mmCIF file of C-alpha atoms in Angstrom:
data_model
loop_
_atom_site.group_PDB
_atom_site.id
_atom_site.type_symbol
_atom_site.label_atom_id
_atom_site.label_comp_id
_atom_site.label_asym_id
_atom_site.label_seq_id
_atom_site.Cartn_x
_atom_site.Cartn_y
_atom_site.Cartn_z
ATOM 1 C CA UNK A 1 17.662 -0.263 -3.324
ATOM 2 C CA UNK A 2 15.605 -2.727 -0.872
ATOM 3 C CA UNK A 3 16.756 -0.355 2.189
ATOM 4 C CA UNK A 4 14.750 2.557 0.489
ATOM 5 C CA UNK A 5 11.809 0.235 -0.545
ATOM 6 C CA UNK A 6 11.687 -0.388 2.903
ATOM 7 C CA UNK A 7 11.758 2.652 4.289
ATOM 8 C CA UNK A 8 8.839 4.211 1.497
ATOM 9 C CA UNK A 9 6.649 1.242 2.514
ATOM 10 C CA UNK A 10 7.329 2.016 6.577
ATOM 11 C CA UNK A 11 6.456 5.744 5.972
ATOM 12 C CA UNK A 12 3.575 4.690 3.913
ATOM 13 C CA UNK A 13 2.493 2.474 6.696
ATOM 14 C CA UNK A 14 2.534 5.358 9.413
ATOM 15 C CA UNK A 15 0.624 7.767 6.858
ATOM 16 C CA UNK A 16 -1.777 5.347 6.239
ATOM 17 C CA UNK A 17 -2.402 3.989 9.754
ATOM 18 C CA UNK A 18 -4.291 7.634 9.890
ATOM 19 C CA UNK A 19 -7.282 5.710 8.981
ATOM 20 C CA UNK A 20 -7.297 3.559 11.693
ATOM 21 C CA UNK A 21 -7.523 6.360 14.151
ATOM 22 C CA UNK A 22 -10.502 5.500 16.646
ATOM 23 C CA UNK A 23 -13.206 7.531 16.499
ATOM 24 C CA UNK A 24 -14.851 9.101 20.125
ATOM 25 C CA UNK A 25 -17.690 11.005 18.549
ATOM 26 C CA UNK A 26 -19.323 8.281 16.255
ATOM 27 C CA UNK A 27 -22.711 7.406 17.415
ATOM 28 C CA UNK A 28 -24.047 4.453 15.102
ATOM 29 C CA UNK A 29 -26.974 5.481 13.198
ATOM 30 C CA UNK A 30 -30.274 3.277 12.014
ATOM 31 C CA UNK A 31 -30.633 5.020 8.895
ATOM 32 C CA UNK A 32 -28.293 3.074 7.097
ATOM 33 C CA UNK A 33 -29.465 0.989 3.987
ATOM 34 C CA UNK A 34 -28.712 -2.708 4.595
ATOM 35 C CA UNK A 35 -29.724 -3.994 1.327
ATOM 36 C CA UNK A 36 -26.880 -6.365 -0.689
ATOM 37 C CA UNK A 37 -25.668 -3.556 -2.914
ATOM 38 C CA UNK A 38 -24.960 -1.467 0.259
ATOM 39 C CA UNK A 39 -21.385 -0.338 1.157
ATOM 40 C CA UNK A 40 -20.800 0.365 4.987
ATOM 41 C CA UNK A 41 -17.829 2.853 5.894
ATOM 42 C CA UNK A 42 -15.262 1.323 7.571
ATOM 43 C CA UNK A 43 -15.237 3.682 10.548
ATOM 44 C CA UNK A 44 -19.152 2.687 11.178
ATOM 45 C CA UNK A 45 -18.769 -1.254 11.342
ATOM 46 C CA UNK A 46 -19.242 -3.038 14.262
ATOM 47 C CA UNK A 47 -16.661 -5.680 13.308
ATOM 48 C CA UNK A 48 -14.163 -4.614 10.536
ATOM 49 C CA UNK A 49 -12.659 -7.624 8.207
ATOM 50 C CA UNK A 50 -10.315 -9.577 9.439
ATOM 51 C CA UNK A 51 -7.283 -11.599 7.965
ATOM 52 C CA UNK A 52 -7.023 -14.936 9.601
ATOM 53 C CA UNK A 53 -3.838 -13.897 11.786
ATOM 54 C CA UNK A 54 -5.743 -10.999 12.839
ATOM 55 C CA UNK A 55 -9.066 -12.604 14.749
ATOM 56 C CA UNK A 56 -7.669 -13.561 17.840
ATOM 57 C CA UNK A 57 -6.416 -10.365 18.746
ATOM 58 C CA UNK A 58 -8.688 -7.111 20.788
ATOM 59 C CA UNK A 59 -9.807 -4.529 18.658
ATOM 60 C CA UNK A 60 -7.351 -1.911 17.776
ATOM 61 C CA UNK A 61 -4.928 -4.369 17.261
ATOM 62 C CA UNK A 62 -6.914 -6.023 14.471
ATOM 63 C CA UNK A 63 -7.110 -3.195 13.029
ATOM 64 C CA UNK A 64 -3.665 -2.172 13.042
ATOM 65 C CA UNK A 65 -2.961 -6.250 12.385
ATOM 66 C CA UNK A 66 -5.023 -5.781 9.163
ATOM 67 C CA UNK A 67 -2.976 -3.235 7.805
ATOM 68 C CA UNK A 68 0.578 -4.768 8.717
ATOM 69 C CA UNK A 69 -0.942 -7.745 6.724
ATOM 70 C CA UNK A 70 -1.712 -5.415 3.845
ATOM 71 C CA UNK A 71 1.398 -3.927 3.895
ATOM 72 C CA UNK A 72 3.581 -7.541 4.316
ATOM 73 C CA UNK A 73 1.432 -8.309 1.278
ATOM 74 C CA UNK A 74 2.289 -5.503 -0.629
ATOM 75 C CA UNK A 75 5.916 -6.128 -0.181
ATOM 76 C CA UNK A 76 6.006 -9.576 -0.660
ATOM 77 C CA UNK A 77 4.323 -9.313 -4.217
ATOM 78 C CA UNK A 78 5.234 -6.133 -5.501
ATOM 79 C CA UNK A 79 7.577 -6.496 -9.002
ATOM 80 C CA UNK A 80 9.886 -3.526 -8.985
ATOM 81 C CA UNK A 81 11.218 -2.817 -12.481
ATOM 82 C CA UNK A 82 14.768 -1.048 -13.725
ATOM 83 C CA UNK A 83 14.337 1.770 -15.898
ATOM 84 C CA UNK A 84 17.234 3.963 -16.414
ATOM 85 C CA UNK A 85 17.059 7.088 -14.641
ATOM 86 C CA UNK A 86 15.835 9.187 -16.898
ATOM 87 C CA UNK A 87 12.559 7.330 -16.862
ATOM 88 C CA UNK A 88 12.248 7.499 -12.831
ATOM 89 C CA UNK A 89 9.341 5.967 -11.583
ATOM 90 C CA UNK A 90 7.728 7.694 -8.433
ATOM 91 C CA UNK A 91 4.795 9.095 -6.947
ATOM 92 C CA UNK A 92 1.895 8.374 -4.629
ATOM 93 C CA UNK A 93 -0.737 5.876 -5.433
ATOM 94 C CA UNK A 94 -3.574 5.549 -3.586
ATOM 95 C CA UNK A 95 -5.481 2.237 -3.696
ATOM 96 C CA UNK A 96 -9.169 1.846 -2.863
ATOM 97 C CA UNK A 97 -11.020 -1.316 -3.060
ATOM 98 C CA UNK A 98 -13.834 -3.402 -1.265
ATOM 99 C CA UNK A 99 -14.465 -5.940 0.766
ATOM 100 C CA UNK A 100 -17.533 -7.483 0.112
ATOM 101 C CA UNK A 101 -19.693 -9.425 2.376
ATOM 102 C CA UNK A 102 -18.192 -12.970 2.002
ATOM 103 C CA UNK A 103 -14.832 -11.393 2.988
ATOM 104 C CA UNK A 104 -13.281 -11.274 -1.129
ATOM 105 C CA UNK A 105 -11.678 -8.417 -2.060
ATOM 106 C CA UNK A 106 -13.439 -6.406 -5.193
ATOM 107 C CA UNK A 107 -13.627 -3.170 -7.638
ATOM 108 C CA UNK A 108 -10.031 -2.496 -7.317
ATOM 109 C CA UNK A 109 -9.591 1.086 -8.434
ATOM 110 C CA UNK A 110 -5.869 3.321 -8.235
ATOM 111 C CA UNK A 111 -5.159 6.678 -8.503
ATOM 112 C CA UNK A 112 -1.633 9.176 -8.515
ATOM 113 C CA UNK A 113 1.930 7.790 -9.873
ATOM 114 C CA UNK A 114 2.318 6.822 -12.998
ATOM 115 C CA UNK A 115 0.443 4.265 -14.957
ATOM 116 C CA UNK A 116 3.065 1.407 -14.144
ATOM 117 C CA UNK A 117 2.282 1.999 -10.715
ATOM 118 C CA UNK A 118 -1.071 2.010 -10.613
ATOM 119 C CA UNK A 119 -1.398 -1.105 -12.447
ATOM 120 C CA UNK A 120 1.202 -2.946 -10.241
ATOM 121 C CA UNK A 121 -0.846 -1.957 -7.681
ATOM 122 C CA UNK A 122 -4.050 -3.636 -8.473
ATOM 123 C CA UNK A 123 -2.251 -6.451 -9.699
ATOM 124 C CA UNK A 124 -1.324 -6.956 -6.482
ATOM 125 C CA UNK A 125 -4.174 -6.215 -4.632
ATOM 126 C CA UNK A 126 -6.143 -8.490 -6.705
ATOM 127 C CA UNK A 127 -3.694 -11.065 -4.851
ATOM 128 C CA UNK A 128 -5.166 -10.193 -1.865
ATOM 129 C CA UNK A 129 -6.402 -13.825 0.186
ATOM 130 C CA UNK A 130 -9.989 -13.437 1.354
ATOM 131 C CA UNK A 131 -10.480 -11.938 4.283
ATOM 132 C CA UNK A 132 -13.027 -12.799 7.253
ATOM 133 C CA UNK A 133 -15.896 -9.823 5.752
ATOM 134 C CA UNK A 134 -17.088 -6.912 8.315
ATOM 135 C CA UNK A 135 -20.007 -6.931 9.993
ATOM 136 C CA UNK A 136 -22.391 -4.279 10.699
ATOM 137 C CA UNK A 137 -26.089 -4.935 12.671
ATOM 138 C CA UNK A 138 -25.049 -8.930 12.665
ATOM 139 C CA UNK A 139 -24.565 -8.903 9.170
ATOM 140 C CA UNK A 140 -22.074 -9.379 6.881
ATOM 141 C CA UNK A 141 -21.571 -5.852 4.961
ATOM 142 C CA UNK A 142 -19.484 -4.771 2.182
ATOM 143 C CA UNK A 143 -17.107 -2.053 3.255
ATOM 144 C CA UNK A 144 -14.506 0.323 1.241
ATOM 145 C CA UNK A 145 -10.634 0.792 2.399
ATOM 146 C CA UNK A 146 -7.992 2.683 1.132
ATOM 147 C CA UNK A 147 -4.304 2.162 1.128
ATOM 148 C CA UNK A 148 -1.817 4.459 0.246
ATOM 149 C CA UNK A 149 2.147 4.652 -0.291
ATOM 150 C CA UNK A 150 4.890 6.517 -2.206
ATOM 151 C CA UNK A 151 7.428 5.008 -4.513
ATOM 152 C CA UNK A 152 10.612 6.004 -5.715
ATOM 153 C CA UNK A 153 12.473 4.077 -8.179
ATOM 154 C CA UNK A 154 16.317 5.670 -8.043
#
C-alpha cells in the first residue's frame, strides 16, 4: 500500500512540476494593480514564496525546493482511510490556494475525487507552515498556486 502511495505522489510531483516551467517570453508589465486585495500570478513575481529550507538556494531550485516541500508535506500529513473495495477511493484533486503577503497560506479551495479527498486535502493544506510571501515591485504580494495529484485507494 505505501509503495503505491509513493509512487501516485512521485507521478503527481512530475505532473505538477509543469508549473514551474520557466517562462522565456514573459516581459513584466506596469499595469498590474498593487493594491492589498491584489493577487499576482505566480509566473509574474519577481521573488516567488519561499519555505525556510528553500531561501538559500538560486532560483529554479527554489522553486522546484518549494514544491518538494509541498509534496513532503503532503505525505507526511495525509490520513489514508480503509474502505472495503467496493467503496474505492480515487481520483484527481486539484488544490488551489494563496499565499498572501505575510507569507500564510489562505482560501483553500479543492476540486475532482471524491468528497473525502477533497476535504483531506484542505485539511492538510491548512497545515501548511507559513511561508516567506512573494514579492513583486519590492513588495510583498499575494499570489495563487495550484497543486495537483491522483489517489488510488486499492
Amino acid at each position: 500500500m505505501k509503495k503505491i502511495v509513493l509512487i501516485i505522489f512521485i507521478l503527481s510531483y512530475k505532473i505538477s512540476y509543469g508549473q514551474l516551467e520557466e517562462v522565456t517570453n514573459y516581459k513584466p508589465t506596469d499595469d498590474i494593480n498593487l493594491d492589498k486585495s491584489s493577487t499576482i500570478p505566480f509566473s509574474n513575481l519577481d521573488t516567488t514564496p519561499l519555505f525556510k529550507d528553500c531561501e538559500d538556494l538560486n532560483r529554479n531550485e527554489q522553486n522546484v525546493c518549494f514544491l518538494e516541500q509541498i509534496t513532503k508535506h503532503v505525505e507526511k500529513n495525509w490520513k489514508y482511510i480503509e474502505k472495503p473495495k467496493q467503496f474505492d477511493v480515487l481520483g484527481k484533486v486539484i488544490i488551489t490556494f494563496i499565499i498572501n503577503n505575510e507569507g500564510y497560506i489562505i482560501s483553500i479551495k479543492a476540486q475532482g475525487g471524491d468528497k473525502f479527498l477533497r476535504e483531506e486535502a484542505k485539511r492538510v493544506f491548512r497545515l501548511l507552515p507559513k511561508t516567506k510571501p512573494g514579492f513583486y515591485k519590492g513588495r510583498a504580494v499575494s499570489t495563487e498556486y495550484s497543486y495537483a495529484f491522483d489517489y488510488k485507494n486499492r
